[in-house]
Every structure is written in structure tokens, then in C-alpha cells.
Amino acid sequence: MRIAMIGSGYVGLVSGACLADFGHEVVCVDKDEAKIAALNAGQSPIYEPGLSELVAANQRAGRLFFTTDIREGMRGAQAAFICVGTPTLPGEGGADMRYVYQAAGEIGDAIETFVVVVNKSTSPIGACDAIESIVAERAPRDKFAVASNPEFLREGAAIDDFKQPDRVVIGVEGEAARRVMREIYQPLERNGSPIVYTTRRTAELIKYAANVFLAMKVTFINEIADLCERVGGDVMDVAHAIGLDKRIGRRFLNPGPGFGGSCFPKDTLALTKLAIDARSPMRLVETLVDVNDKRKVAMVGKIVRACGGSVKGKRIAVLGLTYKPNTDDMRDAPSLVILPLLQQAGATIVAFDPEGAAQAAKLLPGVEFASGPYACLEGADALVVVTEWDAFRALDLARVKAALREPVVVDLRNIYPQSVMREMGFKYVGIGRGA
Ligand code: UDX
């Protein structure tokens, strides 16, 4: 099947490359000429493990193409996926749909033969209805159908998440559209991935419900961690023990400095707004947003206390800047809140991140960037672990201690064993590791 992906950002590029790898012929379209030129030259504009190789292999096989011309992309396509961003609207928290609707209009103008317009961008309930109206202004109704196909890709694991999904969700009405969607995902269905067919509005809601539930799960264990610090519990044992309950599950119960990224923050705000507009407010979700925002600030207090009550004039080494490991993405990263507040309190910050430094440098003025973890630690009065990159887990702790001016470690991801750290003479402060 020939498929057009409108938007070659994170979701469009990963989804397009994986669909090509299934044997479909895929054309990824993007307005950004530099991005398309880079892709045609074999360079991936985003850091995602395995993506460059997947793109190159499918380009060589003649199944994956890149263009800025949507008409070229749509030629002969039986499906056109909308994979453009839906950022948070300033102020009110809703999703900015203008890029989705602009793409819908351009798709409508380019329709020649029957095509299923598939919205993969995370969108408020009813977005597919709006897309349908926009396309209908430009193309006869018997020449298209609209479907919802939300993505559940985690950055750093996106290819696996696409190829071995827990489920594929398809919101579609009409037999013709359903047949096209079934053919697109046939390879996954044959591999046993559950395909959930439902209505478009339900599919749109499933995406928000899934993401916000995961954000809630993370926020819940973060609050349990705070309680552990008051009552003397160990949150890692709590997470392990409750996670053994199959109804709960252990994943997304790792405490940290708060969630970030391009999805959780945006989707939690969008869902609260959507629920208020529908006169069915979700107070749990409203609270979750507030708790998460305050948590990032609260981490600064933890660091200041670990440094004896003040960081004025102190050199703080920070390992990890991206919102999670295995990505170069700095969107809504906790480091963007924590580091400036430490600087305002008088600290000098030196940081290292395996992939995020280039983007972080544009967002964190005044922060020094080291060439590696040990260089980062040299002469620092404290080490703060903000992102749990694997590269930090096996550091030579004796060498860490020798490099630090003061053996203070604030581990916001609990990657180091507390007992070992304390036996080695570190002043070790984790998350939720007892009073
Ligand atoms: C998320 C969803 O997982 C994915 O299904 C959806 O399609 C897009 O949004 P992503 O934002 O890439 O994916 O990252 P994820 O791994 O979910 O982590 C989100 C945030 O939660 C990160 O800041 C991460 O550090 C934090 N997190 C996650 C925790 O603090 N603890 C955990 O146990 C898991």
C-alpha cells in the first residue's frame, strides 16, 4: 500500500520508517526543507536509537521517500497520516490544532483518488469531525474518509513500541476506511498485536486516558516517596511490592524529579481543559498537573539542604539534562526548572548529558558543559543526578568520591545503592529512601 505521512517529526518519521519496514511504500512530507534535505542525505534530524539505520535501509529498498511537496506525497496514496504537532496553547492549556487543520486542508486540496485521512496527532475529542469538515470543503465526500489512529510511542523506545505495540487503536467509521486501516496494520495483526477498532471520538479519548493515567501513576509514586521521607519508608520497596500486584504493575512506578517531555505535560493540560469544556472536570488530573509542577521546584530545596542549607558560591555537578534517558529531547525537562533556581541561589552549575547538551546549551544560559561525567564532577561541592542515563549507573564510585571536593550526592533517580554510598562515606540523598 502507498502511504503518505504528513509531518516528518518524531511520530511521522518513526511511524513512516516502520510502516515502510512492513513493506508499504511510504512518502514522508514536511514543510521544513532543511529537514527533508537532511533525510534525503541520510541524516536523521532526531536522536532515536535504531532510527537512522531503519530509515537508510528502507530508503535503499525503495520503500521510503522524503519530499516537501504534499501533492507528490499524496499521489496514489490510499492513506494520508497527519503527524504534526499539537502544542499546548499559551495560557489556557488546550491543544493548538492549527497545524493539524492546516495539514487537513492541504490533504483535501491534493486528493485525487479515495484516501483515508488518518489523524495520528494527539488531539482533543472531536478533532476527526473537524478534519472531516475541512477536507469536505476541498474534496467530494466519496473520495475520502477520516480515521483516528493515536500513537503510543515512548521516546528512546519508539521503534520497539511501534513494532511490538501493546495494542493498536483505530477509530474508524465506514467499511472502506476500515479495510484500508486493516491492510496497513496487517503485519502487526499477523504478529498477534491486538487491534482495537472503535469510534473516532473513543480513539481520541483512549490516547489521553492512557497518557494521563501513566502520568498519574508516576505522580502517585512521587508523592509516596515524599511520605517515605517523612515516615522512614523506602519507596523502592513500596514500588516493588505494590508492583507485584498484577492489577498495578511495576512499570511507571520509578520516583523522580517529576515528569517532563513533549507529551505528559501537554496531554494532562489538554485533558483538564477538554474536561472543563465538556462540563465534566477531572479534578484528579488538575491536581496532578499542580503536584508535578511544584515537585520540580521542591527538588531544589532537597539539593540546598543536602549542601548544608545554602548553595551560594558552590559548584554543583549535574549528570543528565534531558527529560528521560535515550533521547536528546529537552522539552519540559525538570533540569530546565532545577538548574536556573540553583543558579539564582548562587550556585555555579557544570553539567553533562550524553545526548542533550547541544539543545540544553540553548536553554540553560550560564551553565558550563563538561566533556564527560568525571570531568563534570571534578572539584564540585555536590553531584546531582537528574536523568538516569545508563552511562551514569556504573561510574567508579571511588573515583567519583575522589573527584568531588565534597562527597555529597543527590540522586533524583535512585540509580545508586544507598547502603553502598553511605558505607563509602558519601553524604547520599535519594528520593523516598527513608527519613
Ligand atoms: C509517553 C508515553 O509513555 C507514550 O506512550 C506516549 O505515546 C508519549 O508520551 P514519553 O513522553 O516518550 O512517552 O516518555 P515516558 O517514558 O512515558 O516518560 C514520561 C515522563 O515520565 C519522563 O519525564 C520520565 O522521566 C517520567 N517517568 C516515567 C518517571 O518519572 N517515572 C517512571 O517510572 C516513568
GROMACS .gro file of C-alpha atoms and ligand atoms in nm:
model
  469
    1MET     CA    1   0.000   0.000   0.000
    2ARG     CA    2   0.119   0.355  -0.070
    3ILE     CA    3   0.106   0.578   0.237
    4ALA     CA    4   0.171   0.950   0.287
    5MET     CA    5   0.295   1.076   0.626
    6ILE     CA    6   0.225   1.447   0.661
    7GLY     CA    7   0.478   1.575   0.916
    8SER     CA    8   0.821   1.412   0.947
    9GLY     CA    9   0.890   1.492   1.308
   10TYR     CA   10   0.925   1.238   1.581
   11VAL     CA   11   0.597   1.049   1.524
   12GLY     CA   12   0.580   1.082   1.144
   13LEU     CA   13   0.938   0.972   1.085
   14VAL     CA   14   0.932   0.674   1.322
   15SER     CA   15   0.587   0.561   1.206
   16GLY     CA   16   0.676   0.611   0.838
   17ALA     CA   17   1.002   0.418   0.864
   18CYS     CA   18   0.830   0.131   1.050
   19LEU     CA   19   0.541   0.115   0.800
   20ALA     CA   20   0.796   0.106   0.517
   21ASP     CA   21   0.975  -0.174   0.703
   22PHE     CA   22   0.645  -0.367   0.697
   23GLY     CA   23   0.663  -0.348   0.316
   24HIS     CA   24   0.442  -0.047   0.248
   25GLU     CA   25   0.559   0.232   0.016
   26VAL     CA   26   0.582   0.544   0.231
   27VAL     CA   27   0.637   0.909   0.143
   28CYS     CA   28   0.715   1.137   0.436
   29VAL     CA   29   0.624   1.501   0.370
   30ASP     CA   30   0.745   1.803   0.564
   31LYS     CA   31   0.750   2.178   0.507
   32ASP     CA   32   1.096   2.203   0.659
   33GLU     CA   33   1.325   2.191   0.353
   34ALA     CA   34   1.640   2.151   0.564
   35LYS     CA   35   1.490   1.852   0.743
   36ILE     CA   36   1.387   1.686   0.415
   37ALA     CA   37   1.726   1.757   0.260
   38ALA     CA   38   1.898   1.603   0.563
   39LEU     CA   39   1.675   1.294   0.545
   40ASN     CA   40   1.741   1.255   0.173
   41ALA     CA   41   2.112   1.281   0.254
   42GLY     CA   42   2.074   1.000   0.506
   43GLN     CA   43   2.083   1.212   0.825
   44SER     CA   44   1.811   1.170   1.085
   45PRO     CA   45   1.702   1.504   1.240
   46ILE     CA   46   1.618   1.337   1.570
   47TYR     CA   47   1.809   1.111   1.808
   48GLU     CA   48   1.621   0.783   1.840
   49PRO     CA   49   1.809   0.452   1.885
   50GLY     CA   50   1.799   0.250   1.560
   51LEU     CA   51   1.610   0.510   1.355
   52SER     CA   52   1.894   0.616   1.124
   53GLU     CA   53   1.960   0.257   1.026
   54LEU     CA   54   1.590   0.183   0.973
   55VAL     CA   55   1.544   0.491   0.755
   56ALA     CA   56   1.856   0.416   0.547
   57ALA     CA   57   1.762   0.051   0.494
   58ASN     CA   58   1.413   0.141   0.369
   59GLN     CA   59   1.543   0.421   0.151
   60ARG     CA   60   1.782   0.172  -0.009
   61ALA     CA   61   1.497  -0.076  -0.054
   62GLY     CA   62   1.299   0.191  -0.241
   63ARG     CA   63   1.013   0.190   0.012
   64LEU     CA   64   1.073   0.520   0.192
   65PHE     CA   65   1.089   0.866   0.034
   66PHE     CA   66   1.103   1.226   0.158
   67THR     CA   67   0.959   1.537  -0.004
   68THR     CA   68   0.835   1.887   0.075
   69ASP     CA   69   0.565   1.851  -0.194
   70ILE     CA   70   0.241   1.722  -0.044
   71ARG     CA   71   0.092   1.653  -0.391
   72GLU     CA   72   0.388   1.428  -0.471
   73GLY     CA   73   0.341   1.259  -0.135
   74MET     CA   74  -0.030   1.206  -0.184
   75ARG     CA   75  -0.003   1.072  -0.543
   76GLY     CA   76  -0.153   0.724  -0.544
   77ALA     CA   77  -0.168   0.715  -0.165
   78GLN     CA   78  -0.451   0.513  -0.010
   79ALA     CA   79  -0.384   0.663   0.333
   80ALA     CA   80  -0.255   1.002   0.443
   81PHE     CA   81  -0.144   1.023   0.808
   82ILE     CA   82  -0.148   1.358   0.987
   83CYS     CA   83   0.156   1.353   1.218
   84VAL     CA   84   0.205   1.719   1.303
   85GLY     CA   85   0.248   1.876   1.645
   86THR     CA   86  -0.037   1.978   1.874
   87PRO     CA   87   0.149   2.202   2.123
   88THR     CA   88  -0.015   2.350   2.430
   89LEU     CA   89  -0.195   2.677   2.367
   90PRO     CA   90  -0.037   2.951   2.580
   91GLY     CA   91  -0.241   3.037   2.886
   92GLU     CA   92  -0.545   2.813   2.863
   93GLY     CA   93  -0.375   2.472   2.831
   94GLY     CA   94  -0.573   2.336   2.536
   95ALA     CA   95  -0.411   2.176   2.231
   96ASP     CA   96  -0.314   2.406   1.944
   97MET     CA   97  -0.479   2.237   1.644
   98ARG     CA   98  -0.383   2.483   1.371
   99TYR     CA   99  -0.109   2.260   1.225
  100VAL     CA  100  -0.346   1.961   1.214
  101TYR     CA  101  -0.617   2.163   1.042
  102GLN     CA  102  -0.368   2.318   0.800
  103ALA     CA  103  -0.247   1.969   0.707
  104ALA     CA  104  -0.610   1.856   0.662
  105GLY     CA  105  -0.670   2.142   0.421
  106GLU     CA  106  -0.360   2.066   0.216
  107ILE     CA  107  -0.452   1.697   0.206
  108GLY     CA  108  -0.803   1.791   0.088
  109ASP     CA  109  -0.658   2.001  -0.193
  110ALA     CA  110  -0.434   1.712  -0.305
  111ILE     CA  111  -0.693   1.431  -0.306
  112GLU     CA  112  -0.730   1.259  -0.645
  113THR     CA  113  -0.846   0.904  -0.563
  114PHE     CA  114  -1.008   0.761  -0.249
  115VAL     CA  115  -0.787   0.813   0.054
  116VAL     CA  116  -0.823   0.756   0.427
  117VAL     CA  117  -0.709   1.064   0.618
  118VAL     CA  118  -0.565   0.922   0.941
  119ASN     CA  119  -0.511   1.154   1.236
  120LYS     CA  120  -0.216   1.032   1.442
  121SER     CA  121  -0.155   1.362   1.620
  122THR     CA  122  -0.276   1.365   1.979
  123SER     CA  123  -0.594   1.570   1.950
  124PRO     CA  124  -0.900   1.673   2.153
  125ILE     CA  125  -1.221   1.477   2.123
  126GLY     CA  126  -1.397   1.568   1.803
  127ALA     CA  127  -1.083   1.656   1.608
  128CYS     CA  128  -1.163   1.398   1.339
  129ASP     CA  129  -1.504   1.560   1.289
  130ALA     CA  130  -1.331   1.895   1.234
  131ILE     CA  131  -1.078   1.734   0.997
  132GLU     CA  132  -1.366   1.578   0.803
  133SER     CA  133  -1.536   1.918   0.760
  134ILE     CA  134  -1.213   2.081   0.644
  135VAL     CA  135  -1.137   1.810   0.388
  136ALA     CA  136  -1.500   1.810   0.268
  137GLU     CA  137  -1.463   2.175   0.169
  138ARG     CA  138  -1.196   2.068  -0.077
  139ALA     CA  139  -1.281   1.715  -0.192
  140PRO     CA  140  -1.600   1.514  -0.264
  141ARG     CA  141  -1.716   1.309   0.033
  142ASP     CA  142  -1.694   0.985  -0.164
  143LYS     CA  143  -1.322   1.046  -0.220
  144PHE     CA  144  -1.212   1.026   0.144
  145ALA     CA  145  -1.281   0.903   0.494
  146VAL     CA  146  -1.127   1.012   0.824
  147ALA     CA  147  -0.987   0.780   1.092
  148SER     CA  148  -0.816   0.827   1.429
  149ASN     CA  149  -0.501   0.623   1.499
  150PRO     CA  150  -0.327   0.763   1.810
  151GLU     CA  151   0.038   0.676   1.876
  152PHE     CA  152   0.175   0.527   2.197
  153LEU     CA  153   0.547   0.570   2.124
  154ARG     CA  154   0.795   0.636   2.404
  155GLU     CA  155   1.099   0.839   2.306
  156GLY     CA  156   1.404   0.616   2.324
  157ALA     CA  157   1.194   0.304   2.261
  158ALA     CA  158   0.978   0.426   1.974
  159ILE     CA  159   1.069   0.164   1.712
  160ASP     CA  160   1.001  -0.125   1.950
  161ASP     CA  161   0.682   0.042   2.065
  162PHE     CA  162   0.565   0.068   1.704
  163LYS     CA  163   0.670  -0.283   1.601
  164GLN     CA  164   0.569  -0.462   1.923
  165PRO     CA  165   0.277  -0.247   2.044
  166ASP     CA  166   0.063  -0.346   2.342
  167ARG     CA  167  -0.223  -0.256   2.110
  168VAL     CA  168  -0.312  -0.056   1.800
  169VAL     CA  169  -0.613   0.172   1.843
  170ILE     CA  170  -0.815   0.262   1.534
  171GLY     CA  171  -1.116   0.488   1.541
  172VAL     CA  172  -1.296   0.447   1.209
  173GLU     CA  173  -1.646   0.461   1.065
  174GLY     CA  174  -1.732   0.301   0.729
  175GLU     CA  175  -1.626  -0.029   0.573
  176ALA     CA  176  -1.396   0.118   0.304
  177ALA     CA  177  -1.186   0.303   0.560
  178ARG     CA  178  -1.177   0.005   0.791
  179ARG     CA  179  -1.045  -0.216   0.509
  180VAL     CA  180  -0.762   0.029   0.437
  181MET     CA  181  -0.665   0.052   0.806
  182ARG     CA  182  -0.676  -0.324   0.839
  183GLU     CA  183  -0.438  -0.364   0.542
  184ILE     CA  184  -0.197  -0.105   0.684
  185TYR     CA  185  -0.168  -0.289   1.016
  186GLN     CA  186  -0.199  -0.641   0.875
  187PRO     CA  187   0.169  -0.721   0.956
  188LEU     CA  188   0.112  -0.632   1.323
  189GLU     CA  189  -0.218  -0.817   1.339
  190ARG     CA  190  -0.044  -1.126   1.196
  191ASN     CA  191   0.219  -1.092   1.471
  192GLY     CA  192  -0.058  -1.108   1.729
  193SER     CA  193  -0.076  -0.740   1.828
  194PRO     CA  194  -0.427  -0.659   1.948
  195ILE     CA  195  -0.602  -0.418   1.711
  196VAL     CA  196  -0.878  -0.224   1.887
  197TYR     CA  197  -1.141  -0.088   1.649
  198THR     CA  198  -1.370   0.173   1.795
  199THR     CA  199  -1.528   0.507   1.711
  200ARG     CA  200  -1.310   0.809   1.629
  201ARG     CA  201  -1.403   1.000   1.944
  202THR     CA  202  -1.336   0.698   2.163
  203ALA     CA  203  -0.994   0.651   1.999
  204GLU     CA  204  -0.910   1.017   2.068
  205LEU     CA  205  -1.011   0.974   2.432
  206ILE     CA  206  -0.815   0.647   2.471
  207LYS     CA  207  -0.493   0.832   2.388
  208TYR     CA  208  -0.546   1.096   2.656
  209ALA     CA  209  -0.671   0.845   2.911
  210ALA     CA  210  -0.362   0.624   2.861
  211ASN     CA  211  -0.107   0.904   2.881
  212VAL     CA  212  -0.265   1.084   3.171
  213PHE     CA  213  -0.308   0.761   3.367
  214LEU     CA  214   0.065   0.692   3.323
  215ALA     CA  215   0.146   1.047   3.435
  216MET     CA  216  -0.080   0.991   3.736
  217LYS     CA  217   0.096   0.665   3.821
  218VAL     CA  218   0.433   0.842   3.820
  219THR     CA  219   0.298   1.129   4.029
  220PHE     CA  220   0.145   0.887   4.278
  221ILE     CA  221   0.478   0.716   4.347
  222ASN     CA  222   0.646   1.055   4.371
  223GLU     CA  223   0.405   1.153   4.650
  224ILE     CA  224   0.457   0.816   4.819
  225ALA     CA  225   0.830   0.890   4.804
  226ASP     CA  226   0.777   1.221   4.986
  227LEU     CA  227   0.574   1.041   5.251
  228CYS     CA  228   0.852   0.780   5.287
  229GLU     CA  229   1.096   1.061   5.365
  230ARG     CA  230   0.871   1.170   5.647
  231VAL     CA  231   0.780   0.835   5.799
  232GLY     CA  232   1.100   0.642   5.727
  233GLY     CA  233   0.982   0.411   5.449
  234ASP     CA  234   1.173   0.301   5.136
  235VAL     CA  235   0.982   0.391   4.822
  236MET     CA  236   1.176   0.140   4.611
  237ASP     CA  237   1.043  -0.144   4.827
  238VAL     CA  238   0.694   0.007   4.813
  239ALA     CA  239   0.710   0.029   4.431
  240HIS     CA  240   0.841  -0.326   4.407
  241ALA     CA  241   0.582  -0.473   4.642
  242ILE     CA  242   0.275  -0.296   4.504
  243GLY     CA  243   0.403  -0.359   4.151
  244LEU     CA  244   0.386  -0.734   4.216
  245ASP     CA  245   0.011  -0.693   4.223
  246LYS     CA  246  -0.081  -0.770   3.863
  247ARG     CA  247  -0.360  -0.513   3.882
  248ILE     CA  248  -0.100  -0.242   3.946
  249GLY     CA  249   0.221  -0.350   3.766
  250ARG     CA  250   0.574  -0.228   3.842
  251ARG     CA  251   0.631  -0.005   3.539
  252PHE     CA  252   0.597   0.372   3.574
  253LEU     CA  253   0.647   0.348   3.948
  254ASN     CA  254   1.002   0.490   3.946
  255PRO     CA  255   1.013   0.806   4.160
  256GLY     CA  256   1.193   1.107   4.021
  257PRO     CA  257   1.201   1.487   3.998
  258GLY     CA  258   0.867   1.498   3.816
  259PHE     CA  259   0.763   1.408   3.462
  260GLY     CA  260   0.852   1.610   3.152
  261GLY     CA  261   0.868   1.554   2.779
  262SER     CA  262   0.655   1.658   2.486
  263CYS     CA  263   0.353   1.450   2.587
  264PHE     CA  264   0.270   1.406   2.956
  265PRO     CA  265   0.269   1.779   3.037
  266LYS     CA  266   0.080   1.869   2.718
  267ASP     CA  267  -0.172   1.585   2.742
  268THR     CA  268  -0.250   1.638   3.110
  269LEU     CA  269  -0.323   2.007   3.043
  270ALA     CA  270  -0.524   1.927   2.730
  271LEU     CA  271  -0.736   1.669   2.911
  272THR     CA  272  -0.813   1.900   3.201
  273LYS     CA  273  -0.917   2.173   2.954
  274LEU     CA  274  -1.123   1.936   2.743
  275ALA     CA  275  -1.300   1.802   3.053
  276ILE     CA  276  -1.379   2.152   3.179
  277ASP     CA  277  -1.517   2.249   2.836
  278ALA     CA  278  -1.731   1.934   2.842
  279ARG     CA  279  -1.857   2.033   3.187
  280SER     CA  280  -1.710   1.716   3.337
  281PRO     CA  281  -1.400   1.850   3.514
  282MET     CA  282  -1.132   1.598   3.613
  283ARG     CA  283  -1.011   1.726   3.948
  284LEU     CA  284  -0.765   1.437   3.987
  285VAL     CA  285  -0.589   1.546   3.669
  286GLU     CA  286  -0.598   1.914   3.763
  287THR     CA  287  -0.426   1.827   4.090
  288LEU     CA  288  -0.170   1.608   3.914
  289VAL     CA  289  -0.054   1.897   3.698
  290ASP     CA  290  -0.009   2.118   4.003
  291VAL     CA  291   0.170   1.848   4.205
  292ASN     CA  292   0.413   1.778   3.921
  293ASP     CA  293   0.497   2.144   3.862
  294LYS     CA  294   0.563   2.203   4.232
  295ARG     CA  295   0.777   1.888   4.256
  296LYS     CA  296   1.045   2.017   4.022
  297VAL     CA  297   1.084   2.325   4.243
  298ALA     CA  298   1.084   2.112   4.558
  299MET     CA  299   1.388   1.924   4.426
  300VAL     CA  300   1.589   2.245   4.461
  301GLY     CA  301   1.514   2.253   4.834
  302LYS     CA  302   1.634   1.894   4.864
  303ILE     CA  303   1.962   1.986   4.693
  304VAL     CA  304   2.011   2.300   4.905
  305ARG     CA  305   1.951   2.103   5.226
  306ALA     CA  306   2.198   1.834   5.115
  307CYS     CA  307   2.455   2.113   5.068
  308GLY     CA  308   2.413   2.229   5.426
  309GLY     CA  309   2.141   2.488   5.374
  310SER     CA  310   2.299   2.704   5.103
  311VAL     CA  311   2.448   2.658   4.756
  312LYS     CA  312   2.580   3.016   4.741
  313GLY     CA  313   2.929   3.010   4.591
  314LYS     CA  314   2.916   2.633   4.548
  315ARG     CA  315   2.997   2.436   4.233
  316ILE     CA  316   2.723   2.182   4.160
  317ALA     CA  317   2.785   1.899   3.910
  318VAL     CA  318   2.470   1.784   3.729
  319LEU     CA  319   2.456   1.450   3.545
  320GLY     CA  320   2.165   1.428   3.298
  321LEU     CA  321   1.966   1.715   3.148
  322THR     CA  322   1.714   1.552   2.909
  323TYR     CA  323   1.366   1.472   3.041
  324LYS     CA  324   1.448   1.100   3.027
  325PRO     CA  325   1.737   0.883   2.904
  326ASN     CA  326   1.798   0.769   2.543
  327THR     CA  327   1.673   1.090   2.389
  328ASP     CA  328   1.814   1.435   2.312
  329ASP     CA  329   1.476   1.593   2.393
  330MET     CA  330   1.478   1.876   2.647
  331ARG     CA  331   1.107   1.963   2.627
  332ASP     CA  332   0.970   2.029   2.978
  333ALA     CA  333   1.277   1.861   3.129
  334PRO     CA  334   1.296   1.901   3.509
  335SER     CA  335   1.652   2.032   3.464
  336LEU     CA  336   1.507   2.344   3.299
  337VAL     CA  337   1.341   2.432   3.632
  338ILE     CA  338   1.602   2.298   3.876
  339LEU     CA  339   1.924   2.443   3.730
  340PRO     CA  340   1.813   2.809   3.696
  341LEU     CA  341   1.682   2.806   4.054
  342LEU     CA  342   2.016   2.673   4.178
  343GLN     CA  343   2.191   2.948   3.983
  344GLN     CA  344   1.957   3.208   4.134
  345ALA     CA  345   2.056   3.070   4.478
  346GLY     CA  346   2.418   3.146   4.396
  347ALA     CA  347   2.545   2.810   4.265
  348THR     CA  348   2.777   2.760   3.969
  349ILE     CA  349   2.650   2.469   3.757
  350VAL     CA  350   2.857   2.232   3.545
  351ALA     CA  351   2.658   1.966   3.358
  352PHE     CA  352   2.700   1.662   3.138
  353ASP     CA  353   2.441   1.480   2.925
  354PRO     CA  354   2.532   1.212   2.666
  355GLU     CA  355   2.292   1.346   2.400
  356GLY     CA  356   2.113   1.654   2.528
  357ALA     CA  357   2.399   1.901   2.572
  358ALA     CA  358   2.359   2.068   2.231
  359GLN     CA  359   1.993   2.150   2.288
  360ALA     CA  360   2.042   2.220   2.659
  361ALA     CA  361   2.310   2.481   2.588
  362LYS     CA  362   2.047   2.694   2.410
  363LEU     CA  363   1.810   2.667   2.706
  364LEU     CA  364   2.038   2.691   3.010
  365PRO     CA  365   2.246   3.011   2.992
  366GLY     CA  366   2.539   3.029   3.233
  367VAL     CA  367   2.569   2.652   3.272
  368GLU     CA  368   2.914   2.506   3.197
  369PHE     CA  369   2.916   2.186   2.992
  370ALA     CA  370   3.171   1.912   3.062
  371SER     CA  371   3.302   1.658   2.813
  372GLY     CA  372   3.217   1.359   3.033
  373PRO     CA  373   3.084   1.256   3.374
  374TYR     CA  374   3.416   1.253   3.561
  375ALA     CA  375   3.523   1.587   3.413
  376CYS     CA  376   3.187   1.721   3.522
  377LEU     CA  377   3.244   1.609   3.884
  378GLU     CA  378   3.600   1.748   3.915
  379GLY     CA  379   3.617   1.982   4.213
  380ALA     CA  380   3.241   2.004   4.261
  381ASP     CA  381   3.084   2.056   4.603
  382ALA     CA  382   2.797   1.819   4.518
  383LEU     CA  383   2.679   1.582   4.246
  384VAL     CA  384   2.311   1.588   4.140
  385VAL     CA  385   2.176   1.308   3.917
  386VAL     CA  386   1.874   1.446   3.726
  387THR     CA  387   1.839   1.192   3.438
  388GLU     CA  388   1.904   0.820   3.475
  389TRP     CA  389   2.127   0.758   3.171
  390ASP     CA  390   2.278   0.410   3.183
  391ALA     CA  391   2.621   0.574   3.141
  392PHE     CA  392   2.591   0.706   3.498
  393ARG     CA  393   2.490   0.383   3.664
  394ALA     CA  394   2.830   0.212   3.656
  395LEU     CA  395   3.056   0.506   3.739
  396ASP     CA  396   3.359   0.413   3.954
  397LEU     CA  397   3.226   0.544   4.286
  398ALA     CA  398   3.572   0.566   4.443
  399ARG     CA  399   3.677   0.785   4.150
  400VAL     CA  400   3.358   0.990   4.191
  401LYS     CA  401   3.440   1.047   4.559
  402ALA     CA  402   3.798   1.143   4.481
  403ALA     CA  403   3.686   1.390   4.210
  404LEU     CA  404   3.431   1.569   4.428
  405ARG     CA  405   3.551   1.841   4.663
  406GLU     CA  406   3.266   1.740   4.897
  407PRO     CA  407   3.128   1.378   4.888
  408VAL     CA  408   2.767   1.497   4.853
  409VAL     CA  409   2.541   1.309   4.610
  410VAL     CA  410   2.175   1.399   4.546
  411ASP     CA  411   2.034   1.114   4.337
  412LEU     CA  412   1.696   1.226   4.198
  413ARG     CA  413   1.654   0.891   4.021
  414ASN     CA  414   1.780   0.650   4.289
  415ILE     CA  415   2.033   0.497   4.049
  416TYR     CA  416   2.298   0.439   4.321
  417PRO     CA  417   2.267   0.185   4.608
  418GLN     CA  418   2.210   0.390   4.922
  419SER     CA  419   2.383   0.148   5.160
  420VAL     CA  420   2.699   0.128   4.946
  421MET     CA  421   2.713   0.504   4.906
  422ARG     CA  422   2.688   0.561   5.280
  423GLU     CA  423   2.947   0.288   5.358
  424MET     CA  424   3.184   0.468   5.120
  425GLY     CA  425   3.140   0.788   5.315
  426PHE     CA  426   2.919   0.981   5.074
  427LYS     CA  427   2.652   1.211   5.212
  428TYR     CA  428   2.394   1.038   4.992
  429VAL     CA  429   2.040   1.177   4.947
  430GLY     CA  430   1.798   0.981   4.728
  431ILE     CA  431   1.425   1.004   4.661
  432GLY     CA  432   1.200   0.844   4.918
  433ARG     CA  433   1.480   0.643   5.081
  434GLY     CA  434   1.378   0.676   5.444
  435ALA     CA  435   1.364   0.970   5.682
  436UDX     C1  436   0.493   0.900   2.682
  436UDX     C2  437   0.411   0.771   2.682
  436UDX     O1  438   0.482   0.671   2.755
  436UDX     C3  439   0.391   0.724   2.538
  436UDX     O2  440   0.311   0.607   2.538
  436UDX     C4  441   0.320   0.837   2.461
  436UDX     O3  442   0.296   0.799   2.327
  436UDX     C5  443   0.405   0.962   2.465
  436UDX     O4  444   0.430   1.002   2.600
  436UDX     P1  445   0.746   0.967   2.659
  436UDX     O5  446   0.698   1.104   2.688
  436UDX     O6  447   0.842   0.944   2.547
  436UDX     O7  448   0.619   0.870   2.628
  436UDX     O8  449   0.821   0.916   2.789
  436UDX     P2  450   0.790   0.820   2.912
  436UDX     O9  451   0.889   0.713   2.910
  436UDX    O10  452   0.648   0.787   2.917
  436UDX    O11  453   0.824   0.919   3.036
  436UDX     C6  454   0.748   1.035   3.051
  436UDX     C7  455   0.799   1.109   3.174
  436UDX    O12  456   0.770   1.035   3.292
  436UDX     C8  457   0.951   1.130   3.173
  436UDX    O13  458   0.982   1.258   3.225
  436UDX     C9  459   1.003   1.023   3.269
  436UDX    O14  460   1.123   1.061   3.334
  436UDX    C10  461   0.888   1.015   3.368
  436UDX     N1  462   0.881   0.885   3.433
  436UDX    C11  463   0.844   0.776   3.361
  436UDX    C12  464   0.909   0.876   3.570
  436UDX    O15  465   0.944   0.974   3.635
  436UDX     N2  466   0.899   0.755   3.630
  436UDX    C13  467   0.863   0.641   3.561
  436UDX    O16  468   0.857   0.534   3.622
  436UDX    C14  469   0.836   0.653   3.422
   0.00000   0.00000   0.00000
